XYZ file of C-alpha atoms in Angstrom:
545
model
C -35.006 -11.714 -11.413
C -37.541 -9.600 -12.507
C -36.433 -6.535 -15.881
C -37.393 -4.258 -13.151
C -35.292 -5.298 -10.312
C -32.321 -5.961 -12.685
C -32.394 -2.131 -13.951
C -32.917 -0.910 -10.763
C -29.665 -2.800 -9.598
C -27.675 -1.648 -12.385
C -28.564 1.536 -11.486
C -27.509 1.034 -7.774
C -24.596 -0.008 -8.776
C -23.732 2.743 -11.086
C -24.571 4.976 -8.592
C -21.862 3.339 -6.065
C -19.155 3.186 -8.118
C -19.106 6.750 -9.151
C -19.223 7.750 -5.538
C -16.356 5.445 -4.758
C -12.567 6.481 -4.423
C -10.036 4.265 -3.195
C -6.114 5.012 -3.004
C -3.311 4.119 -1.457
C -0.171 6.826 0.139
C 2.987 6.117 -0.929
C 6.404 7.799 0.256
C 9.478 7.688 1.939
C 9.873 6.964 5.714
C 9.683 9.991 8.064
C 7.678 12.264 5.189
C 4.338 12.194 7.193
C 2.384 9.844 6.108
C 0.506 8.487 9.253
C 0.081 12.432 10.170
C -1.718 12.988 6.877
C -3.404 9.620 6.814
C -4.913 10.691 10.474
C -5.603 14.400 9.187
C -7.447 12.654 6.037
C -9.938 11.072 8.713
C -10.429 13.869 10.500
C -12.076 16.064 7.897
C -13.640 13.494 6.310
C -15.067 13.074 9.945
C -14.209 9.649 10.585
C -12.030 10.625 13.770
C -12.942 13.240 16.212
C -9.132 14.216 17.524
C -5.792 13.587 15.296
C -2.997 11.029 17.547
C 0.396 12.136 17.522
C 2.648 9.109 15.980
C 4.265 8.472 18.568
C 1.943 8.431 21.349
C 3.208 10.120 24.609
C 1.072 9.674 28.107
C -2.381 10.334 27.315
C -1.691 11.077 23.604
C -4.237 8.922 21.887
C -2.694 6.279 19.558
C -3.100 6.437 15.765
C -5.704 4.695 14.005
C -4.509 3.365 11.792
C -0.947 1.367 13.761
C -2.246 -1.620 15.735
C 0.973 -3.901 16.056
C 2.327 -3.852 19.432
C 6.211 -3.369 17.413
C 4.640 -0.475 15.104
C 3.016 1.460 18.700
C 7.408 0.907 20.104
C 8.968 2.655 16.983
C 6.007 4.889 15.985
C 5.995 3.834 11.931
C 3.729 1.889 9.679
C 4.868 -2.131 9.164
C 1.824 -3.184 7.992
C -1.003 -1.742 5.713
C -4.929 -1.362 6.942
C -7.927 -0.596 5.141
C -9.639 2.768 6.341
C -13.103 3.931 4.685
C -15.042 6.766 5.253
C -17.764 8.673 4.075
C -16.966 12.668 2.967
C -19.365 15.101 0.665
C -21.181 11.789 -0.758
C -18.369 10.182 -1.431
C -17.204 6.803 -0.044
C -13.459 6.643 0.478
C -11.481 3.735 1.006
C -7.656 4.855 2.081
C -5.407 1.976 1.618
C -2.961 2.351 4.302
C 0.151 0.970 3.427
C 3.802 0.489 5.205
C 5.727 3.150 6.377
C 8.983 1.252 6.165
C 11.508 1.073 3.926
C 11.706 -3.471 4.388
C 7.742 -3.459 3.571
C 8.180 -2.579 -0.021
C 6.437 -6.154 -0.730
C 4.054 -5.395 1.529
C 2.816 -2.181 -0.074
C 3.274 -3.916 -3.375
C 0.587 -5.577 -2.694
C -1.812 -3.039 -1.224
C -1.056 -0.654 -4.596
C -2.298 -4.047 -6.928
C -5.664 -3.345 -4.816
C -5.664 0.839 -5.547
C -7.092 3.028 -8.052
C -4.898 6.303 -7.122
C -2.052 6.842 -5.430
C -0.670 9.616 -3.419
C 2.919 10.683 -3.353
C 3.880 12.263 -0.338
C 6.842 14.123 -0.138
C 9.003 16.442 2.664
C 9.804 19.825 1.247
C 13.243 19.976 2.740
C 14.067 16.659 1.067
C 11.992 16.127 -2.002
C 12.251 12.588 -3.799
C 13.794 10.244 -1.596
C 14.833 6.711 -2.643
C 11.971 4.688 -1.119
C 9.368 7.263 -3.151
C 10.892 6.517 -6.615
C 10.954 2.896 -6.000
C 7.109 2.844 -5.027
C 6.605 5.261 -8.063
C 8.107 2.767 -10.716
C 5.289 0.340 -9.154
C 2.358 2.584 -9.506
C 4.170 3.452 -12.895
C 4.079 0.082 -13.964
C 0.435 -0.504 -12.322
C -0.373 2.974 -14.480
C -1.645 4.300 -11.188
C -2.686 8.245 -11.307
C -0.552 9.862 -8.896
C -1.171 13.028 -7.069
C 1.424 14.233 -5.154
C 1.346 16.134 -1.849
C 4.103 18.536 -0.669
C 4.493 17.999 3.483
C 5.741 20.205 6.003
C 5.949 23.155 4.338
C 5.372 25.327 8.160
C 9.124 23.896 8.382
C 12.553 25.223 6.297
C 12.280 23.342 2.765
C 12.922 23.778 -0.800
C 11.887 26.047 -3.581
C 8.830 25.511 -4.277
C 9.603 26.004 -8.221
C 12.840 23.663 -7.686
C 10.735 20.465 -6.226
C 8.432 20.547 -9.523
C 11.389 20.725 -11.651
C 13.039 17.454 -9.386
C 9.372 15.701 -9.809
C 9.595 16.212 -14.144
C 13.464 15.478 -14.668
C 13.767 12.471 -12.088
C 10.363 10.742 -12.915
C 9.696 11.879 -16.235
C 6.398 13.049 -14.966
C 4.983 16.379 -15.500
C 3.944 18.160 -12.690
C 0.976 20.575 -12.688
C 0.243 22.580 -9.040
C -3.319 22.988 -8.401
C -2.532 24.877 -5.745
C 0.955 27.454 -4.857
C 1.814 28.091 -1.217
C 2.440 31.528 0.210
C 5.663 31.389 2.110
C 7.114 28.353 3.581
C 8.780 27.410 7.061
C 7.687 29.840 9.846
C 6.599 32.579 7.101
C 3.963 29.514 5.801
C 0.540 31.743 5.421
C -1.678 29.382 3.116
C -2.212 28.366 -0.180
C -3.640 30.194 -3.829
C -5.547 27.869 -5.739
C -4.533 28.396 -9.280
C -7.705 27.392 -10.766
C -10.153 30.183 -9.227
C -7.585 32.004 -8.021
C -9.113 31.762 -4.442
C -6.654 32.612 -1.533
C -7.047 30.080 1.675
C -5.183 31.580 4.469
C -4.695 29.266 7.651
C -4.287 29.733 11.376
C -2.650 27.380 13.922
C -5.130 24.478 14.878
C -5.557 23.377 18.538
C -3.938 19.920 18.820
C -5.250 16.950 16.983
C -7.907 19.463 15.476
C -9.220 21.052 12.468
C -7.419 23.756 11.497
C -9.357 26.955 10.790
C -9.623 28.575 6.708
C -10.502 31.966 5.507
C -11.290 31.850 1.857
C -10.357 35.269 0.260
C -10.546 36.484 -3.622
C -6.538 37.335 -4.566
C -7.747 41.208 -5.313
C -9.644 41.484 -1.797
C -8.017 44.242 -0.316
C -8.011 42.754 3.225
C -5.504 40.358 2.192
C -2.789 42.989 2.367
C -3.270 43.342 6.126
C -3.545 39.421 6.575
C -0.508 38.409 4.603
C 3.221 39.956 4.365
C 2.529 42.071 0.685
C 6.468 40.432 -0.227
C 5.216 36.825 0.316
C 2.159 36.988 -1.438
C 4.206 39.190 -4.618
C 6.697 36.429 -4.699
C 3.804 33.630 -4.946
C 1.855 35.734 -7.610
C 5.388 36.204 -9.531
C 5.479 32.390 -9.446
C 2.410 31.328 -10.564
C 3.203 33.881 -13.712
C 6.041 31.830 -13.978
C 4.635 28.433 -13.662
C 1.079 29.556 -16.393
C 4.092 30.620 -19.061
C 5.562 27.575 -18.959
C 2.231 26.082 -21.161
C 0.977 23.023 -19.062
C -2.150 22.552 -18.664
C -4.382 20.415 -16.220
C -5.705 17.532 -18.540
C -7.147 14.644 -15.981
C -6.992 12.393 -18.868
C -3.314 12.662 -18.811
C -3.709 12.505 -14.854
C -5.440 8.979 -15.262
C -2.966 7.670 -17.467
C -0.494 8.838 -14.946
C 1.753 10.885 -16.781
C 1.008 14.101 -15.262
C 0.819 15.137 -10.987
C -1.300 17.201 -10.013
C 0.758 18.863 -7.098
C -0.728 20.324 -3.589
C 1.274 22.008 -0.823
C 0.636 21.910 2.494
C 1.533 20.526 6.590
C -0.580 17.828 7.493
C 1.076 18.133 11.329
C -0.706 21.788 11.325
C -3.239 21.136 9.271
C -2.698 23.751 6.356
C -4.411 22.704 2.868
C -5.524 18.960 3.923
C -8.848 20.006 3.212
C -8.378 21.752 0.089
C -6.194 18.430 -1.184
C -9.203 16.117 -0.132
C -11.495 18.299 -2.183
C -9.678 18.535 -5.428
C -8.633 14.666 -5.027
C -12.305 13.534 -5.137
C -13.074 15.827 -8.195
C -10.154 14.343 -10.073
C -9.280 10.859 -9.165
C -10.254 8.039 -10.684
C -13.244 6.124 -9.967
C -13.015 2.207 -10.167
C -11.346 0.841 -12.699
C -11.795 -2.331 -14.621
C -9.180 -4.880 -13.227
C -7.458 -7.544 -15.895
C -8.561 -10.513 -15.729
C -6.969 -13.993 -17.396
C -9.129 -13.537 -20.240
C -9.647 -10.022 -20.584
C -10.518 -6.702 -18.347
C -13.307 -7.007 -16.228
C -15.705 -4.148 -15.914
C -16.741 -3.066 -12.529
C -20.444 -2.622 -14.078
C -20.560 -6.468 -14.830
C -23.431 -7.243 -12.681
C -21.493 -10.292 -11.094
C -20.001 -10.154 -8.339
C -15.916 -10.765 -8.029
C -13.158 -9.928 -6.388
C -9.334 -10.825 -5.223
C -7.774 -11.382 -2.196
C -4.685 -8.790 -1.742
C -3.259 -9.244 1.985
C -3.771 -11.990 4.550
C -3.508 -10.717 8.339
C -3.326 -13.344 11.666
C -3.878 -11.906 14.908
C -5.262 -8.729 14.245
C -7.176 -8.982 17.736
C -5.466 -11.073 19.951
C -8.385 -11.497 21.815
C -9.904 -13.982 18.900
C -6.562 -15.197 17.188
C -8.485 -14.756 14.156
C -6.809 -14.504 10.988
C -8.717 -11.845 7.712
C -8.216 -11.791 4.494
C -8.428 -8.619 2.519
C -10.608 -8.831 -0.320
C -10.875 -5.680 -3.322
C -14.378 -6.212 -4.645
C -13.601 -5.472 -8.560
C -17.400 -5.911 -10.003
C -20.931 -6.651 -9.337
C -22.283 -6.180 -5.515
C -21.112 -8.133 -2.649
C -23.635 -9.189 0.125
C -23.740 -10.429 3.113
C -24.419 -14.454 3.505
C -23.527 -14.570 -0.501
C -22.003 -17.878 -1.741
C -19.246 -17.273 -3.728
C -16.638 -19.819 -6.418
C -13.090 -19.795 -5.203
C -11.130 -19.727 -8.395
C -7.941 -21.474 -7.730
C -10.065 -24.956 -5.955
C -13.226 -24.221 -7.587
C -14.774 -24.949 -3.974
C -17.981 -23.164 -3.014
C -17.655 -20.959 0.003
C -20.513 -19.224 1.942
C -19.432 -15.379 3.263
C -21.449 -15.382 6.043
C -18.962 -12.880 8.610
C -17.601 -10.264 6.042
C -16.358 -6.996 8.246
C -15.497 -3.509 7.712
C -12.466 -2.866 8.674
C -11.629 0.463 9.654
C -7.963 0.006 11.979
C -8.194 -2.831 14.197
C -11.772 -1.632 14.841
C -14.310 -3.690 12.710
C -18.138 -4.203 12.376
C -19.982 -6.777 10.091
C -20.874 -5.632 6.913
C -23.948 -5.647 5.098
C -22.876 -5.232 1.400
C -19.661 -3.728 -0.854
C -19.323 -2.421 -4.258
C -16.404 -2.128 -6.727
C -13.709 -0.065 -4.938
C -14.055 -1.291 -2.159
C -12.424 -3.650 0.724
C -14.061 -6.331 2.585
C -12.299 -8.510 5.795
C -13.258 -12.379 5.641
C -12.387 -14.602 8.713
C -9.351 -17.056 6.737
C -9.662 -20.633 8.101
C -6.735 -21.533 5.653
C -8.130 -20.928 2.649
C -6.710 -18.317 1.027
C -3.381 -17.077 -0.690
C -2.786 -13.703 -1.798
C -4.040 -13.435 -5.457
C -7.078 -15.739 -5.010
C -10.241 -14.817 -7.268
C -13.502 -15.018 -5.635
C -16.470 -14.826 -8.099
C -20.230 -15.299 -8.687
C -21.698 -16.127 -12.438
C -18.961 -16.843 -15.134
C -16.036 -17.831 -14.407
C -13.597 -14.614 -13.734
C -9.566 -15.006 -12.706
C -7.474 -11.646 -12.047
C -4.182 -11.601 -12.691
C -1.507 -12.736 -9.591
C 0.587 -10.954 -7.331
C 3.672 -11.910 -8.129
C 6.831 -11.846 -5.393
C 10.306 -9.936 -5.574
C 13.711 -11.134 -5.126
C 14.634 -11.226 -1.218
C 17.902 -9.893 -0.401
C 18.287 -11.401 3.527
C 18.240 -14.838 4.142
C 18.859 -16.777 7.607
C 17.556 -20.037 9.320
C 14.927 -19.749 11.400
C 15.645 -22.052 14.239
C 13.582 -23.251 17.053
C 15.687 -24.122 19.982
C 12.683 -25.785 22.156
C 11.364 -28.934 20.394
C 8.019 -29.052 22.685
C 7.216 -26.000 20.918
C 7.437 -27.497 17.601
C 3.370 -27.551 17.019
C 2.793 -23.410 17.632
C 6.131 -23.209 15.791
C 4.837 -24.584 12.742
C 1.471 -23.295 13.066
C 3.009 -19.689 13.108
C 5.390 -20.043 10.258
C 3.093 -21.268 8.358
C -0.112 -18.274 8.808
C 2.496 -15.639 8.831
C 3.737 -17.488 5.539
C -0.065 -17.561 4.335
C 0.082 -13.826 4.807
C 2.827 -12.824 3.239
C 4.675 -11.307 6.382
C 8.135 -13.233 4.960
C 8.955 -15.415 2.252
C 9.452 -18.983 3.177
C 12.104 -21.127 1.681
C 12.988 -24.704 2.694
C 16.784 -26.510 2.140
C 16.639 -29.734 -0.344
C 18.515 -31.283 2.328
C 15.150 -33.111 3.729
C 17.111 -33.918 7.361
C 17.127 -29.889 7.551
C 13.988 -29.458 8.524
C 14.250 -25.513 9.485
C 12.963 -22.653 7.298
C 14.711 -20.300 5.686
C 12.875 -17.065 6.159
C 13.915 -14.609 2.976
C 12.948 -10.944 2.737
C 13.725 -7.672 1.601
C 14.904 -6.017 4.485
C 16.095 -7.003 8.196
C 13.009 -5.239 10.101
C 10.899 -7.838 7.937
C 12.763 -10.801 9.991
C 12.289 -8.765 13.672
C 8.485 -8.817 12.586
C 8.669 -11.970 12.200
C 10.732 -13.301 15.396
C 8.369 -10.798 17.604
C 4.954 -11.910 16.295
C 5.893 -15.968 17.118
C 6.574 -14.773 20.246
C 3.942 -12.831 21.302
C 1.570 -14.203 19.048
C 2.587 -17.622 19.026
C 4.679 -17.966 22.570
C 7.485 -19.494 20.256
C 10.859 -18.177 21.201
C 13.137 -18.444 17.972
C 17.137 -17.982 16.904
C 17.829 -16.769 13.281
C 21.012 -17.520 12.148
C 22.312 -15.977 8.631
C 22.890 -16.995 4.853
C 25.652 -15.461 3.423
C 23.601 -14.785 0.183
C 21.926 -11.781 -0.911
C 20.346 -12.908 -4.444
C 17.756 -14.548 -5.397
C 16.577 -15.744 -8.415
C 13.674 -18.460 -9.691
C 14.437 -20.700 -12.277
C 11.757 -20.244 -15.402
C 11.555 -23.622 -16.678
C 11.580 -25.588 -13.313
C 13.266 -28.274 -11.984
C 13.656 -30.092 -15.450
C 15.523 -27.154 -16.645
C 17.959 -27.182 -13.581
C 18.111 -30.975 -14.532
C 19.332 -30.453 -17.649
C 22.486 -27.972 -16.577
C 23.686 -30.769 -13.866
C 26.176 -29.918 -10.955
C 26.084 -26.005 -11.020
C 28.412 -24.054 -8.418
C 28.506 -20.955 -5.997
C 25.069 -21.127 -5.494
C 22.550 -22.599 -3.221
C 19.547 -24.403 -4.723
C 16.505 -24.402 -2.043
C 13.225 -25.221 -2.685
C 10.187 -22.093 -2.011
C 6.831 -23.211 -1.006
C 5.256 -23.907 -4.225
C 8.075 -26.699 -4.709
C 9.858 -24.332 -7.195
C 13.606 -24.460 -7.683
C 15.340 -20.706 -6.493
C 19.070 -20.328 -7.021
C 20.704 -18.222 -3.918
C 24.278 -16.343 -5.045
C 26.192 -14.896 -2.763
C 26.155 -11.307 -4.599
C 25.822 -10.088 -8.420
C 28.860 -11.332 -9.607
C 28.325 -14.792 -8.850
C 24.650 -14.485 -10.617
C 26.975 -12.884 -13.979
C 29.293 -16.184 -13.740
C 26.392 -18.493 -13.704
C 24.812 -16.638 -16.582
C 27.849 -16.757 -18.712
C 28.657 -20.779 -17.838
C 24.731 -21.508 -18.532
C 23.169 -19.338 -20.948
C 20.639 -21.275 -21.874
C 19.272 -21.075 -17.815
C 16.613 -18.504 -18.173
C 16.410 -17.120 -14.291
C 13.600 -14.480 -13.219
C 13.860 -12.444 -10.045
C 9.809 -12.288 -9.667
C 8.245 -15.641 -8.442
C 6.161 -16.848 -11.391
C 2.383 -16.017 -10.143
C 0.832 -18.769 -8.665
C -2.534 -20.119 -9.948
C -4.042 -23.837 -8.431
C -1.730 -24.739 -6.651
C -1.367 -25.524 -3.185
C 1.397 -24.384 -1.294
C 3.887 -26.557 1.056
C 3.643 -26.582 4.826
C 6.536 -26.700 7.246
């Protein structure tokens, strides 16, 4: 390659990645997020009309929920990649699950984002499911700007959900911008940084709402707004610049301070004043740790890592994607690329866009964003594709389950789809998959974090798979892997009130029946180190039912 064609890529690539955002939502069932996620691609055009969540007659359907079980129950069980284009910038919104039993799941998806939103309902402010995905993003040290929902319905102060946000999650909260009113007194929003009024009226369905921008000493503001509402809110904001914090984005990117919007994404009010203040302050991409050091999204190599594996995504094809988050260089189309964990060669010759279920081929991808590649069986979450030198990102690691049952199959001429679905919805990380040492029991033991996870499961080998299944219950409800192996279980001999099954990397995992039994064990054996994350798997190939 010629010095001029090198510089001239660098530069294209520069150029990319500062236009690139990528980010995932994060919050509590119920708090809005498929409404805002819909909202989000309507301004930034990618949608022409909103769909309700739960789609009624000729309601359309959301964009982003494909699975037949997600359209029944109208929530988010699985997470999709959504990227648009919006002032110049290329987003990518990292849709993740909506329930409470896909914690895993979203897991996952937040290893692949840069920013995080945290949305949260003004009536009930921090709900459990929030804080849990915030310790994640706090461990990832994921910038996370938080978005106040529903405020066209009753809620709480205003002043009383910032002071929930600093005391519960030791983060400091800075509002960018302070809402006028709230419920059906809800008028619009002053942005504390120019000072700029943005008054909203009632959208038509599914539409954009309409603004009127106003200086907060226009005198026509008086006869647009209630002069009590808009005192209180200017008596508040006093409040809020006394108290001394200021708006620092390199405390934002080191995610110890919020900044905070208000607003309804069901009516539309301040979704587009969020989506302009997110792109100004968010992060760009990031350089991702690698095994021997972080990797700079500038390094002119391309590389990448698989986060989520999806089967059946159009039943049509039975086809089964892997997620990819390309972390440096630029991808292409028809590129041959090193597979870390084989060190096989693979050529990339369908790579799609995925936007929903609704995908088109792509031409090329820079750092930020997420590319779909047909999976023939090749990949596990946490594999490393690369160009050049050698690059390995760190793994994905999984969590303790807390359900266990068998999964039986009650029709042995079935046996053939039966394994072939256990193990892709395995490959994808839909369940955990955990097999008796007993080798006559040949049945899985599906393990995951929730019961909905196991439903998912039974309703996708059916209608996927035409496999009609039974699960019958463990009475256990810990987990825990065993650090030094099957040696180190060797060692301790004939251990009780426990189960010891095997998990599809051949790894011993001790099941207890609840904490106390875990405790005894602990104080019998304390020499038994016992982890409830899976070690991260590197090289190794996993066992098939």
């Amino acid at each position: 390659m010629s010095t001029d064609s090198a510089l001239q890529d660098g530069r294209e690539l520069l150029d990319a990645v500062a236009r690139r955002r990528n980010f995932a939502i994060i919050s509590h069932p119920d708090a809005g997020k498929t409404t805002l996620t819909e909202k989000l691609l309507l301004y930034g055009g990618a949608i022409q009309q909103a769909g309700a969540v739960k789609a009624r007659g000729e309601q359309r359907k959301v964009t982003s929920d494909w699975m037949e079980l997600e359209k029944q129950r109208g929530i988010s069980i699985t997470s999709t990649v959504l990227q648009f284009d919006y002032t110049g910038n290329t987003i990518n919104l990292l849709d993740t699950p909506g329930h409470q039993d896909f914690s895993e799941d979203t897991y996952r998806t937040l290893a692949a984002a840069d920013n995080a939103v945290m949305l949260e309902d003004a009536a009930k402010g921090l709900e459990p499911q929030t804080r849990k995905l915030f310790e994640v993003c706090r461990m990832r040290e994921i910038p996370i700007f938080t978005f106040i929902n529903k405020m066209d319905r009753p809620g709480r102060e205003p002043l009383a959900l910032l002071d929930e946000i600093e005391s519960e999650l030791e983060l400091t909260p800075w509002a960018v911008n302070w809402p006028i009113g709230s419920g059906e007194q809800f008028r619009g929003v002053i942005d504390r940084r120019s000072h700029e009024v943005i008054l909203f009226s009632r959208a038509e369905r599914g539409r954009q709402s309409e603004e009127r921008h106003l200086s907060l000493d226009d005198p026509e503001l008086k006869e647009l707004v209630e002069p009590e509402l808009l005192e209180q809110a200017v008596e508040e904001m006093e409040l809020l610049d006394a108290a001394g914090a200021e708006l620092d984005l390199e405390l934002v990117h080191a995610g110890e301070l919020t900044p905070v919007f208000f607003g309804s994404a069901m009516t539309n009010f301040g979704v587009r004043p969020f989506l302009n203040a997110f792109l100004e302050m968010a992060q760009k991409p990031v350089a991702r740790q690698g095994q021997d050091g972080p990797v700079d999204p500038l390094r002119p190599d391309f590389s990448g890592f698989v986060f989520k594996l999806q089967a059946n995504m159009d039943p049509r094809h039975r086809d089964r994607v892997a997620f990819v988050r390309v972390c440096s260089g630029r991808f292409e189309k028809d590129m041959t690329v090193r597979h870390a964990r084989t060190g096989k060669a693979i050529r990339l010759s369908r790579p799609q866009k995925l936007f929903g279920q609704d995908r088109e081929v792509v031409e090329d991808a820079f750092p930020g964003d997420v590319i779909g590649l047909n999976n023939p069986g090749m990949f596990s979450i946490g594999d490393t594709l690369y160009t050049g030198t050698k690059v390995e990102y760190e793994g994905i690691p999984c969590f303790s389950p807390e359900i266990f049952s068998w999964l039986r199959n009650p029709n042995p001429s079935a046996f053939k789809n039966f394994r072939k679905g256990v193990n892709e919805l395995r490959e994808e990380g839909a369940v955990q998959i955990l097999y008796d040492n007993d080798e006559s029991k040949r049945d899985p033991i599906l393990a995951a974090v929730g019961q909905l996870q196991l439903e998912v499961v039974q309703h996708r080998l059916q209608n996927e798979y035409g496999v009609e299944t039974r699960l019958e219950p463990l009475g256990y409800q810990v987990a825990r892997w065993v650090t030094g192996g099957w040696p180190s279980l060797e060692k301790v001999g004939r251990i009780f009130n426990c189960k010891t099954v095997r998990d599809a990397w051949n790894r011993p995992v001790l099941l207890f029946k609840n904490d106390w039994n875990l405790n005894q064990l602990h104080e019998e054996h304390p020499d038994l180190e016992l982890n409830a994350v899976a070690p991260v798997v590197s090289g190794v190939e996993p066992i098939s039912l």
